[in-house]
PDB file of N, CA and C in Angstrom:
ATOM      1  N   MET A   1    -121.850 -44.152 113.659  1.00  0.00           N
ATOM      2  CA  MET A   1    -121.699 -44.720 114.980  1.00  0.00           C
ATOM      3  C   MET A   1    -122.856 -45.713 115.198  1.00  0.00           C
ATOM      4  N   ASN A   2    -122.523 -46.934 115.628  1.00  0.00           N
ATOM      5  CA  ASN A   2    -123.582 -47.922 115.845  1.00  0.00           C
ATOM      6  C   ASN A   2    -124.306 -47.652 117.171  1.00  0.00           C
ATOM      7  N   GLU A   3    -125.390 -48.400 117.400  1.00  0.00           N
ATOM      8  CA  GLU A   3    -126.239 -48.165 118.573  1.00  0.00           C
ATOM      9  C   GLU A   3    -125.488 -48.340 119.891  1.00  0.00           C
ATOM     10  N   MET A   4    -124.660 -49.356 119.996  1.00  0.00           N
ATOM     11  CA  MET A   4    -123.901 -49.577 121.233  1.00  0.00           C
ATOM     12  C   MET A   4    -122.910 -48.445 121.487  1.00  0.00           C
ATOM     13  N   ASP A   5    -122.268 -47.976 120.429  1.00  0.00           N
ATOM     14  CA  ASP A   5    -121.332 -46.857 120.569  1.00  0.00           C
ATOM     15  C   ASP A   5    -122.047 -45.591 121.033  1.00  0.00           C
ATOM     16  N   LYS A   6    -123.265 -45.367 120.529  1.00  0.00           N
ATOM     17  CA  LYS A   6    -124.044 -44.199 120.948  1.00  0.00           C
ATOM     18  C   LYS A   6    -124.387 -44.288 122.436  1.00  0.00           C
ATOM     19  N   GLN A   7    -124.778 -45.484 122.880  1.00  0.00           N
ATOM     20  CA  GLN A   7    -125.108 -45.676 124.286  1.00  0.00           C
ATOM     21  C   GLN A   7    -123.870 -45.481 125.165  1.00  0.00           C
ATOM     22  N   THR A   8    -122.751 -46.045 124.728  1.00  0.00           N
ATOM     23  CA  THR A   8    -121.493 -45.907 125.473  1.00  0.00           C
ATOM     24  C   THR A   8    -121.072 -44.445 125.541  1.00  0.00           C
ATOM     25  N   ASP A   9    -121.258 -43.723 124.453  1.00  0.00           N
ATOM     26  CA  ASP A   9    -120.916 -42.296 124.430  1.00  0.00           C
ATOM     27  C   ASP A   9    -121.740 -41.514 125.457  1.00  0.00           C
ATOM     28  N   ILE A  10    -123.015 -41.813 125.560  1.00  0.00           N
ATOM     29  CA  ILE A  10    -123.871 -41.123 126.526  1.00  0.00           C
ATOM     30  C   ILE A  10    -123.449 -41.465 127.952  1.00  0.00           C
ATOM     31  N   ILE A  11    -123.158 -42.732 128.210  1.00  0.00           N
ATOM     32  CA  ILE A  11    -122.726 -43.132 129.552  1.00  0.00           C
ATOM     33  C   ILE A  11    -121.401 -42.467 129.910  1.00  0.00           C
ATOM     34  N   THR A  12    -120.509 -42.328 128.934  1.00  0.00           N
ATOM     35  CA  THR A  12    -119.242 -41.624 129.155  1.00  0.00           C
ATOM     36  C   THR A  12    -119.496 -40.161 129.522  1.00  0.00           C
ATOM     37  N   LYS A  13    -120.446 -39.534 128.860  1.00  0.00           N
ATOM     38  CA  LYS A  13    -120.790 -38.140 129.163  1.00  0.00           C
ATOM     39  C   LYS A  13    -121.407 -38.019 130.561  1.00  0.00           C
ATOM     40  N   LEU A  14    -122.249 -38.981 130.934  1.00  0.00           N
ATOM     41  CA  LEU A  14    -122.819 -38.980 132.283  1.00  0.00           C
ATOM     42  C   LEU A  14    -121.719 -39.129 133.330  1.00  0.00           C
ATOM     43  N   ALA A  15    -120.754 -40.009 133.047  1.00  0.00           N
ATOM     44  CA  ALA A  15    -119.631 -40.212 133.971  1.00  0.00           C
ATOM     45  C   ALA A  15    -118.821 -38.928 134.123  1.00  0.00           C
ATOM     46  N   GLN A  16    -118.590 -38.229 133.030  1.00  0.00           N
ATOM     47  CA  GLN A  16    -117.834 -36.986 133.097  1.00  0.00           C
ATOM     48  C   GLN A  16    -118.586 -35.930 133.902  1.00  0.00           C
ATOM     49  N   LEU A  17    -119.901 -35.872 133.747  1.00  0.00           N
ATOM     50  CA  LEU A  17    -120.705 -34.945 134.551  1.00  0.00           C
ATOM     51  C   LEU A  17    -120.532 -35.243 136.044  1.00  0.00           C
ATOM     52  N   MET A  18    -120.513 -36.528 136.392  1.00  0.00           N
ATOM     53  CA  MET A  18    -120.322 -36.917 137.782  1.00  0.00           C
ATOM     54  C   MET A  18    -118.963 -36.450 138.293  1.00  0.00           C
ATOM     55  N   ILE A  19    -117.924 -36.737 137.545  1.00  0.00           N
ATOM     56  CA  ILE A  19    -116.559 -36.371 137.935  1.00  0.00           C
ATOM     57  C   ILE A  19    -116.424 -34.857 138.086  1.00  0.00           C
ATOM     58  N   ASP A  20    -117.085 -34.113 137.214  1.00  0.00           N
ATOM     59  CA  ASP A  20    -117.008 -32.651 137.257  1.00  0.00           C
ATOM     60  C   ASP A  20    -117.605 -32.065 138.545  1.00  0.00           C
ATOM     61  N   GLN A  21    -118.415 -32.845 139.267  1.00  0.00           N
ATOM     62  CA  GLN A  21    -119.048 -32.359 140.495  1.00  0.00           C
ATOM     63  C   GLN A  21    -118.179 -32.564 141.737  1.00  0.00           C
ATOM     64  N   ILE A  22    -117.107 -33.324 141.587  1.00  0.00           N
ATOM     65  CA  ILE A  22    -116.321 -33.751 142.737  1.00  0.00           C
ATOM     66  C   ILE A  22    -115.011 -32.983 142.829  1.00  0.00           C
ATOM     67  N   GLU A  23    -114.726 -32.485 144.019  1.00  0.00           N
ATOM     68  CA  GLU A  23    -113.434 -31.858 144.291  1.00  0.00           C
ATOM     69  C   GLU A  23    -112.701 -32.751 145.279  1.00  0.00           C
ATOM     70  N   GLY A  24    -111.490 -33.082 144.982  1.00  0.00           N
ATOM     71  CA  GLY A  24    -110.700 -33.897 145.898  1.00  0.00           C
ATOM     72  C   GLY A  24    -110.792 -35.377 145.596  1.00  0.00           C
ATOM     73  N   PRO A  25    -110.130 -36.170 146.422  1.00  0.00           N
ATOM     74  CA  PRO A  25    -110.061 -37.613 146.187  1.00  0.00           C
ATOM     75  C   PRO A  25    -111.387 -38.314 146.506  1.00  0.00           C
ATOM     76  N   PHE A  26    -111.543 -39.505 145.961  1.00  0.00           N
ATOM     77  CA  PHE A  26    -112.713 -40.331 146.237  1.00  0.00           C
ATOM     78  C   PHE A  26    -112.355 -41.791 145.996  1.00  0.00           C
ATOM     79  N   GLU A  27    -113.072 -42.676 146.661  1.00  0.00           N
ATOM     80  CA  GLU A  27    -112.947 -44.101 146.392  1.00  0.00           C
ATOM     81  C   GLU A  27    -113.873 -44.477 145.247  1.00  0.00           C
ATOM     82  N   SER A  28    -115.079 -43.924 145.301  1.00  0.00           N
ATOM     83  CA  SER A  28    -116.038 -44.144 144.220  1.00  0.00           C
ATOM     84  C   SER A  28    -117.071 -43.032 144.213  1.00  0.00           C
ATOM     85  N   ILE A  29    -117.681 -42.876 143.065  1.00  0.00           N
ATOM     86  CA  ILE A  29    -118.777 -41.936 142.877  1.00  0.00           C
ATOM     87  C   ILE A  29    -119.941 -42.773 142.348  1.00  0.00           C
ATOM     88  N   VAL A  30    -121.109 -42.546 142.882  1.00  0.00           N
ATOM     89  CA  VAL A  30    -122.284 -43.300 142.458  1.00  0.00           C
ATOM     90  C   VAL A  30    -123.403 -42.316 142.141  1.00  0.00           C
ATOM     91  N   CYS A  31    -124.049 -42.537 140.997  1.00  0.00           N
ATOM     92  CA  CYS A  31    -125.222 -41.730 140.687  1.00  0.00           C
ATOM     93  C   CYS A  31    -126.361 -42.686 140.362  1.00  0.00           C
ATOM     94  N   GLU A  32    -127.470 -42.474 141.041  1.00  0.00           N
ATOM     95  CA  GLU A  32    -128.662 -43.279 140.812  1.00  0.00           C
ATOM     96  C   GLU A  32    -129.648 -42.433 140.021  1.00  0.00           C
ATOM     97  N   TYR A  33    -130.142 -43.019 138.944  1.00  0.00           N
ATOM     98  CA  TYR A  33    -131.075 -42.339 138.055  1.00  0.00           C
ATOM     99  C   TYR A  33    -132.402 -43.089 138.080  1.00  0.00           C
ATOM    100  N   GLU A  34    -133.501 -42.344 138.134  1.00  0.00           N
ATOM    101  CA  GLU A  34    -134.817 -42.969 138.130  1.00  0.00           C
ATOM    102  C   GLU A  34    -135.715 -42.242 137.141  1.00  0.00           C
ATOM    103  N   TYR A  35    -136.328 -43.018 136.241  1.00  0.00           N
ATOM    104  CA  TYR A  35    -137.285 -42.443 135.297  1.00  0.00           C
ATOM    105  C   TYR A  35    -138.612 -42.253 136.014  1.00  0.00           C
ATOM    106  N   LEU A  36    -139.105 -41.043 136.004  1.00  0.00           N
ATOM    107  CA  LEU A  36    -140.380 -40.719 136.644  1.00  0.00           C
ATOM    108  C   LEU A  36    -141.443 -40.641 135.556  1.00  0.00           C
ATOM    109  N   GLU A  37    -142.098 -41.765 135.338  1.00  0.00           N
ATOM    110  CA  GLU A  37    -143.047 -41.877 134.223  1.00  0.00           C
ATOM    111  C   GLU A  37    -144.145 -40.821 134.290  1.00  0.00           C
ATOM    112  N   ARG A  38    -144.633 -40.567 135.473  1.00  0.00           N
ATOM    113  CA  ARG A  38    -145.719 -39.601 135.636  1.00  0.00           C
ATOM    114  C   ARG A  38    -145.349 -38.226 135.073  1.00  0.00           C
ATOM    115  N   TYR A  39    -144.060 -37.869 135.186  1.00  0.00           N
ATOM    116  CA  TYR A  39    -143.594 -36.555 134.733  1.00  0.00           C
ATOM    117  C   TYR A  39    -142.752 -36.623 133.469  1.00  0.00           C
ATOM    118  N   SER A  40    -142.521 -37.835 132.954  1.00  0.00           N
ATOM    119  CA  SER A  40    -141.679 -38.043 131.761  1.00  0.00           C
ATOM    120  C   SER A  40    -140.323 -37.367 131.910  1.00  0.00           C
ATOM    121  N   THR A  41    -139.687 -37.608 133.055  1.00  0.00           N
ATOM    122  CA  THR A  41    -138.371 -37.032 133.312  1.00  0.00           C
ATOM    123  C   THR A  41    -137.540 -38.016 134.131  1.00  0.00           C
ATOM    124  N   VAL A  42    -136.325 -37.637 134.423  1.00  0.00           N
ATOM    125  CA  VAL A  42    -135.412 -38.482 135.179  1.00  0.00           C
ATOM    126  C   VAL A  42    -134.884 -37.695 136.377  1.00  0.00           C
ATOM    127  N   SER A  43    -134.898 -38.315 137.539  1.00  0.00           N
ATOM    128  CA  SER A  43    -134.280 -37.701 138.714  1.00  0.00           C
ATOM    129  C   SER A  43    -132.939 -38.393 138.945  1.00  0.00           C
ATOM    130  N   SER A  44    -132.033 -37.697 139.595  1.00  0.00           N
ATOM    131  CA  SER A  44    -130.716 -38.280 139.853  1.00  0.00           C
ATOM    132  C   SER A  44    -130.253 -37.919 141.254  1.00  0.00           C
ATOM    133  N   SER A  45    -129.460 -38.818 141.822  1.00  0.00           N
ATOM    134  CA  SER A  45    -128.907 -38.612 143.160  1.00  0.00           C
ATOM    135  C   SER A  45    -127.434 -39.023 143.124  1.00  0.00           C
ATOM    136  N   LEU A  46    -126.552 -38.072 143.394  1.00  0.00           N
ATOM    137  CA  LEU A  46    -125.111 -38.285 143.326  1.00  0.00           C
ATOM    138  C   LEU A  46    -124.534 -38.453 144.727  1.00  0.00           C
ATOM    139  N   SER A  47    -123.692 -39.463 144.900  1.00  0.00           N
ATOM    140  CA  SER A  47    -123.003 -39.637 146.183  1.00  0.00           C
ATOM    141  C   SER A  47    -121.538 -39.974 145.942  1.00  0.00           C
ATOM    142  N   VAL A  48    -120.730 -39.650 146.940  1.00  0.00           N
ATOM    143  CA  VAL A  48    -119.294 -39.894 146.885  1.00  0.00           C
ATOM    144  C   VAL A  48    -118.919 -40.738 148.090  1.00  0.00           C
ATOM    145  N   ILE A  49    -118.068 -41.717 147.872  1.00  0.00           N
ATOM    146  CA  ILE A  49    -117.587 -42.540 148.974  1.00  0.00           C
ATOM    147  C   ILE A  49    -116.089 -42.297 149.132  1.00  0.00           C
ATOM    148  N   LEU A  50    -115.706 -41.926 150.367  1.00  0.00           N
ATOM    149  CA  LEU A  50    -114.307 -41.695 150.709  1.00  0.00           C
ATOM    150  C   LEU A  50    -114.086 -42.234 152.117  1.00  0.00           C
ATOM    151  N   HIS A  51    -113.088 -43.087 152.265  1.00  0.00           N
ATOM    152  CA  HIS A  51    -112.789 -43.723 153.553  1.00  0.00           C
ATOM    153  C   HIS A  51    -114.012 -44.453 154.111  1.00  0.00           C
ATOM    154  N   GLY A  52    -114.774 -45.060 153.200  1.00  0.00           N
ATOM    155  CA  GLY A  52    -115.931 -45.842 153.609  1.00  0.00           C
ATOM    156  C   GLY A  52    -117.155 -45.037 153.997  1.00  0.00           C
ATOM    157  N   THR A  53    -117.081 -43.726 153.891  1.00  0.00           N
ATOM    158  CA  THR A  53    -118.204 -42.856 154.259  1.00  0.00           C
ATOM    159  C   THR A  53    -118.866 -42.303 153.006  1.00  0.00           C
ATOM    160  N   GLN A  54    -120.188 -42.405 152.943  1.00  0.00           N
ATOM    161  CA  GLN A  54    -120.943 -41.902 151.800  1.00  0.00           C
ATOM    162  C   GLN A  54    -121.439 -40.493 152.094  1.00  0.00           C
ATOM    163  N   LYS A  55    -121.182 -39.580 151.167  1.00  0.00           N
ATOM    164  CA  LYS A  55    -121.631 -38.192 151.300  1.00  0.00           C
ATOM    165  C   LYS A  55    -122.354 -37.782 150.022  1.00  0.00           C
ATOM    166  N   TYR A  56    -123.210 -36.794 150.145  1.00  0.00           N
ATOM    167  CA  TYR A  56    -123.978 -36.281 149.013  1.00  0.00           C
ATOM    168  C   TYR A  56    -123.547 -34.836 148.741  1.00  0.00           C
ATOM    169  N   PRO A  57    -122.672 -34.648 147.762  1.00  0.00           N
ATOM    170  CA  PRO A  57    -122.161 -33.295 147.505  1.00  0.00           C
ATOM    171  C   PRO A  57    -123.202 -32.409 146.827  1.00  0.00           C
ATOM    172  N   GLU A  58    -123.023 -31.117 146.999  1.00  0.00           N
ATOM    173  CA  GLU A  58    -123.846 -30.179 146.245  1.00  0.00           C
ATOM    174  C   GLU A  58    -123.384 -30.248 144.800  1.00  0.00           C
ATOM    175  N   THR A  59    -124.334 -30.122 143.895  1.00  0.00           N
ATOM    176  CA  THR A  59    -123.997 -30.207 142.466  1.00  0.00           C
ATOM    177  C   THR A  59    -124.213 -28.857 141.799  1.00  0.00           C
ATOM    178  N   ALA A  60    -123.539 -28.679 140.690  1.00  0.00           N
ATOM    179  CA  ALA A  60    -123.665 -27.438 139.918  1.00  0.00           C
ATOM    180  C   ALA A  60    -125.090 -27.302 139.389  1.00  0.00           C
ATOM    181  N   ALA A  61    -125.474 -26.080 139.106  1.00  0.00           N
ATOM    182  CA  ALA A  61    -126.837 -25.780 138.662  1.00  0.00           C
ATOM    183  C   ALA A  61    -127.257 -26.589 137.435  1.00  0.00           C
ATOM    184  N   GLY A  62    -126.373 -26.790 136.485  1.00  0.00           N
ATOM    185  CA  GLY A  62    -126.727 -27.489 135.246  1.00  0.00           C
ATOM    186  C   GLY A  62    -126.655 -29.003 135.330  1.00  0.00           C
ATOM    187  N   PHE A  63    -126.203 -29.543 136.460  1.00  0.00           N
ATOM    188  CA  PHE A  63    -126.021 -30.989 136.586  1.00  0.00           C
ATOM    189  C   PHE A  63    -127.319 -31.754 136.336  1.00  0.00           C
ATOM    190  N   ALA A  64    -128.396 -31.379 137.007  1.00  0.00           N
ATOM    191  CA  ALA A  64    -129.668 -32.088 136.865  1.00  0.00           C
ATOM    192  C   ALA A  64    -130.209 -31.983 135.444  1.00  0.00           C
ATOM    193  N   THR A  65    -130.144 -30.796 134.866  1.00  0.00           N
ATOM    194  CA  THR A  65    -130.650 -30.594 133.509  1.00  0.00           C
ATOM    195  C   THR A  65    -129.875 -31.424 132.502  1.00  0.00           C
ATOM    196  N   ASP A  66    -128.553 -31.415 132.605  1.00  0.00           N
ATOM    197  CA  ASP A  66    -127.724 -32.206 131.688  1.00  0.00           C
ATOM    198  C   ASP A  66    -127.997 -33.694 131.858  1.00  0.00           C
ATOM    199  N   ASN A  67    -128.184 -34.142 133.103  1.00  0.00           N
ATOM    200  CA  ASN A  67    -128.500 -35.547 133.358  1.00  0.00           C
ATOM    201  C   ASN A  67    -129.808 -35.950 132.699  1.00  0.00           C
ATOM    202  N   VAL A  68    -130.835 -35.120 132.849  1.00  0.00           N
ATOM    203  CA  VAL A  68    -132.141 -35.434 132.264  1.00  0.00           C
ATOM    204  C   VAL A  68    -132.014 -35.594 130.756  1.00  0.00           C
ATOM    205  N   GLU A  69    -131.369 -34.646 130.122  1.00  0.00           N
ATOM    206  CA  GLU A  69    -131.224 -34.679 128.663  1.00  0.00           C
ATOM    207  C   GLU A  69    -130.508 -35.949 128.211  1.00  0.00           C
ATOM    208  N   LEU A  70    -129.382 -36.262 128.833  1.00  0.00           N
ATOM    209  CA  LEU A  70    -128.615 -37.443 128.438  1.00  0.00           C
ATOM    210  C   LEU A  70    -129.359 -38.741 128.759  1.00  0.00           C
ATOM    211  N   CYS A  71    -129.995 -38.809 129.923  1.00  0.00           N
ATOM    212  CA  CYS A  71    -130.719 -40.025 130.305  1.00  0.00           C
ATOM    213  C   CYS A  71    -131.914 -40.288 129.397  1.00  0.00           C
ATOM    214  N   MET A  72    -132.610 -39.239 129.011  1.00  0.00           N
ATOM    215  CA  MET A  72    -133.749 -39.422 128.110  1.00  0.00           C
ATOM    216  C   MET A  72    -133.279 -39.930 126.743  1.00  0.00           C
ATOM    217  N   LYS A  73    -132.146 -39.425 126.268  1.00  0.00           N
ATOM    218  CA  LYS A  73    -131.580 -39.924 125.018  1.00  0.00           C
ATOM    219  C   LYS A  73    -131.175 -41.389 125.160  1.00  0.00           C
ATOM    220  N   LEU A  74    -130.542 -41.718 126.289  1.00  0.00           N
ATOM    221  CA  LEU A  74    -130.121 -43.086 126.537  1.00  0.00           C
ATOM    222  C   LEU A  74    -131.328 -44.016 126.593  1.00  0.00           C
ATOM    223  N   ARG A  75    -132.354 -43.609 127.277  1.00  0.00           N
ATOM    224  CA  ARG A  75    -133.563 -44.447 127.398  1.00  0.00           C
ATOM    225  C   ARG A  75    -134.182 -44.689 126.027  1.00  0.00           C
ATOM    226  N   GLU A  76    -134.244 -43.649 125.211  1.00  0.00           N
ATOM    227  CA  GLU A  76    -134.798 -43.774 123.864  1.00  0.00           C
ATOM    228  C   GLU A  76    -133.951 -44.706 123.000  1.00  0.00           C
ATOM    229  N   LEU A  77    -132.630 -44.541 123.034  1.00  0.00           N
ATOM    230  CA  LEU A  77    -131.735 -45.411 122.259  1.00  0.00           C
ATOM    231  C   LEU A  77    -131.864 -46.869 122.689  1.00  0.00           C
ATOM    232  N   MET A  78    -131.913 -47.093 123.986  1.00  0.00           N
ATOM    233  CA  MET A  78    -132.002 -48.464 124.485  1.00  0.00           C
ATOM    234  C   MET A  78    -133.349 -49.088 124.143  1.00  0.00           C
ATOM    235  N   ARG A  79    -134.415 -48.305 124.219  1.00  0.00           N
ATOM    236  CA  ARG A  79    -135.741 -48.804 123.854  1.00  0.00           C
ATOM    237  C   ARG A  79    -135.759 -49.185 122.377  1.00  0.00           C
ATOM    238  N   PHE A  80    -135.175 -48.342 121.543  1.00  0.00           N
ATOM    239  CA  PHE A  80    -135.122 -48.610 120.104  1.00  0.00           C
ATOM    240  C   PHE A  80    -134.265 -49.837 119.811  1.00  0.00           C
ATOM    241  N   HIS A  81    -133.151 -49.973 120.516  1.00  0.00           N
ATOM    242  CA  HIS A  81    -132.191 -51.047 120.264  1.00  0.00           C
ATOM    243  C   HIS A  81    -132.650 -52.391 120.823  1.00  0.00           C
ATOM    244  N   THR A  82    -133.231 -52.403 122.045  1.00  0.00           N
ATOM    245  CA  THR A  82    -133.570 -53.670 122.699  1.00  0.00           C
ATOM    246  C   THR A  82    -135.065 -53.875 122.916  1.00  0.00           C
ATOM    247  N   GLY A  83    -135.845 -52.814 122.837  1.00  0.00           N
ATOM    248  CA  GLY A  83    -137.269 -52.914 123.114  1.00  0.00           C
ATOM    249  C   GLY A  83    -137.592 -52.775 124.594  1.00  0.00           C
ATOM    250  N   GLY A  84    -136.566 -52.755 125.445  1.00  0.00           N
ATOM    251  CA  GLY A  84    -136.770 -52.628 126.882  1.00  0.00           C
ATOM    252  C   GLY A  84    -136.750 -51.179 127.328  1.00  0.00           C
ATOM    253  N   GLU A  85    -137.435 -50.906 128.426  1.00  0.00           N
ATOM    254  CA  GLU A  85    -137.453 -49.558 128.993  1.00  0.00           C
ATOM    255  C   GLU A  85    -137.044 -49.642 130.454  1.00  0.00           C
ATOM    256  N   TRP A  86    -135.854 -49.154 130.767  1.00  0.00           N
ATOM    257  CA  TRP A  86    -135.416 -49.195 132.158  1.00  0.00           C
ATOM    258  C   TRP A  86    -136.216 -48.196 132.984  1.00  0.00           C
ATOM    259  N   GLY A  87    -136.430 -48.572 134.238  1.00  0.00           N
ATOM    260  CA  GLY A  87    -137.103 -47.687 135.171  1.00  0.00           C
ATOM    261  C   GLY A  87    -136.108 -46.898 136.002  1.00  0.00           C
ATOM    262  N   SER A  88    -134.912 -47.496 136.165  1.00  0.00           N
ATOM    263  CA  SER A  88    -133.837 -46.816 136.878  1.00  0.00           C
ATOM    264  C   SER A  88    -132.522 -47.489 136.532  1.00  0.00           C
ATOM    265  N   PHE A  89    -131.441 -46.794 136.840  1.00  0.00           N
ATOM    266  CA  PHE A  89    -130.123 -47.401 136.700  1.00  0.00           C
ATOM    267  C   PHE A  89    -129.134 -46.691 137.610  1.00  0.00           C
ATOM    268  N   THR A  90    -128.051 -47.399 137.865  1.00  0.00           N
ATOM    269  CA  THR A  90    -126.982 -46.874 138.704  1.00  0.00           C
ATOM    270  C   THR A  90    -125.697 -46.871 137.897  1.00  0.00           C
ATOM    271  N   LEU A  91    -124.983 -45.772 137.952  1.00  0.00           N
ATOM    272  CA  LEU A  91    -123.671 -45.643 137.322  1.00  0.00           C
ATOM    273  C   LEU A  91    -122.667 -45.411 138.438  1.00  0.00           C
ATOM    274  N   SER A  92    -121.695 -46.323 138.546  1.00  0.00           N
ATOM    275  CA  SER A  92    -120.669 -46.238 139.586  1.00  0.00           C
ATOM    276  C   SER A  92    -119.310 -46.058 138.942  1.00  0.00           C
ATOM    277  N   LEU A  93    -118.511 -45.171 139.498  1.00  0.00           N
ATOM    278  CA  LEU A  93    -117.159 -44.921 139.016  1.00  0.00           C
ATOM    279  C   LEU A  93    -116.179 -45.138 140.154  1.00  0.00           C
ATOM    280  N   ALA A  94    -115.187 -45.986 139.924  1.00  0.00           N
ATOM    281  CA  ALA A  94    -114.130 -46.197 140.909  1.00  0.00           C
ATOM    282  C   ALA A  94    -113.027 -45.172 140.667  1.00  0.00           C
ATOM    283  N   ALA A  95    -112.231 -44.903 141.691  1.00  0.00           N
ATOM    284  CA  ALA A  95    -111.110 -43.964 141.558  1.00  0.00           C
ATOM    285  C   ALA A  95    -110.142 -44.429 140.469  1.00  0.00           C
ATOM    286  N   SER A  96    -110.093 -45.724 140.218  1.00  0.00           N
ATOM    287  CA  SER A  96    -109.211 -46.285 139.180  1.00  0.00           C
ATOM    288  C   SER A  96    -109.688 -45.959 137.773  1.00  0.00           C
ATOM    289  N   GLY A  97    -110.924 -45.454 137.663  1.00  0.00           N
ATOM    290  CA  GLY A  97    -111.473 -45.137 136.351  1.00  0.00           C
ATOM    291  C   GLY A  97    -112.455 -46.179 135.843  1.00  0.00           C
ATOM    292  N   GLU A  98    -112.580 -47.293 136.557  1.00  0.00           N
ATOM    293  CA  GLU A  98    -113.505 -48.342 136.151  1.00  0.00           C
ATOM    294  C   GLU A  98    -114.941 -47.865 136.351  1.00  0.00           C
ATOM    295  N   ALA A  99    -115.778 -48.117 135.353  1.00  0.00           N
ATOM    296  CA  ALA A  99    -117.181 -47.741 135.425  1.00  0.00           C
ATOM    297  C   ALA A  99    -118.044 -48.998 135.394  1.00  0.00           C
ATOM    298  N   LYS A 100    -119.180 -48.920 136.087  1.00  0.00           N
ATOM    299  CA  LYS A 100    -120.109 -50.041 136.126  1.00  0.00           C
ATOM    300  C   LYS A 100    -121.522 -49.492 136.062  1.00  0.00           C
ATOM    301  N   THR A 101    -122.361 -50.098 135.234  1.00  0.00           N
ATOM    302  CA  THR A 101    -123.760 -49.699 135.167  1.00  0.00           C
ATOM    303  C   THR A 101    -124.632 -50.906 135.495  1.00  0.00           C
ATOM    304  N   GLU A 102    -125.739 -50.608 136.159  1.00  0.00           N
ATOM    305  CA  GLU A 102    -126.758 -51.626 136.431  1.00  0.00           C
ATOM    306  C   GLU A 102    -128.097 -51.005 136.075  1.00  0.00           C
ATOM    307  N   PHE A 103    -128.791 -51.645 135.125  1.00  0.00           N
ATOM    308  CA  PHE A 103    -130.098 -51.178 134.696  1.00  0.00           C
ATOM    309  C   PHE A 103    -131.183 -52.033 135.334  1.00  0.00           C
ATOM    310  N   TYR A 104    -132.261 -51.381 135.754  1.00  0.00           N
ATOM    311  CA  TYR A 104    -133.375 -52.066 136.392  1.00  0.00           C
ATOM    312  C   TYR A 104    -134.626 -51.826 135.555  1.00  0.00           C
ATOM    313  N   TYR A 105    -135.284 -52.911 135.207  1.00  0.00           N
ATOM    314  CA  TYR A 105    -136.481 -52.847 134.380  1.00  0.00           C
ATOM    315  C   TYR A 105    -137.695 -53.225 135.213  1.00  0.00           C
ATOM    316  N   SER A 106    -138.799 -52.500 134.984  1.00  0.00           N
ATOM    317  CA  SER A 106    -140.004 -52.815 135.746  1.00  0.00           C
ATOM    318  C   SER A 106    -140.892 -53.755 134.988  1.00  0.00           C
TER     319      SER A 106
END
């Protein structure tokens, strides 16, 4: 598997983790991830938009742990592949299945 495929695979797994937290319909799901350099970890914040209203659902116990593991792998792969180190990123999923990522570098 090439480097881009590995990164895409991790993002797909992150998207599935997001979907697994949601019960019922949604317009979009957004998860914001931030690398906390001081602690060498990643924090995440999940929100759901339905009828134009943003809500923050409770997440399963393993959600944060799984996110940290996958995000740290993604950060390492991207650093190795491009030399860049993102400080945060947003993963958005539309109800149609379309996914969008935005990476922010410091």
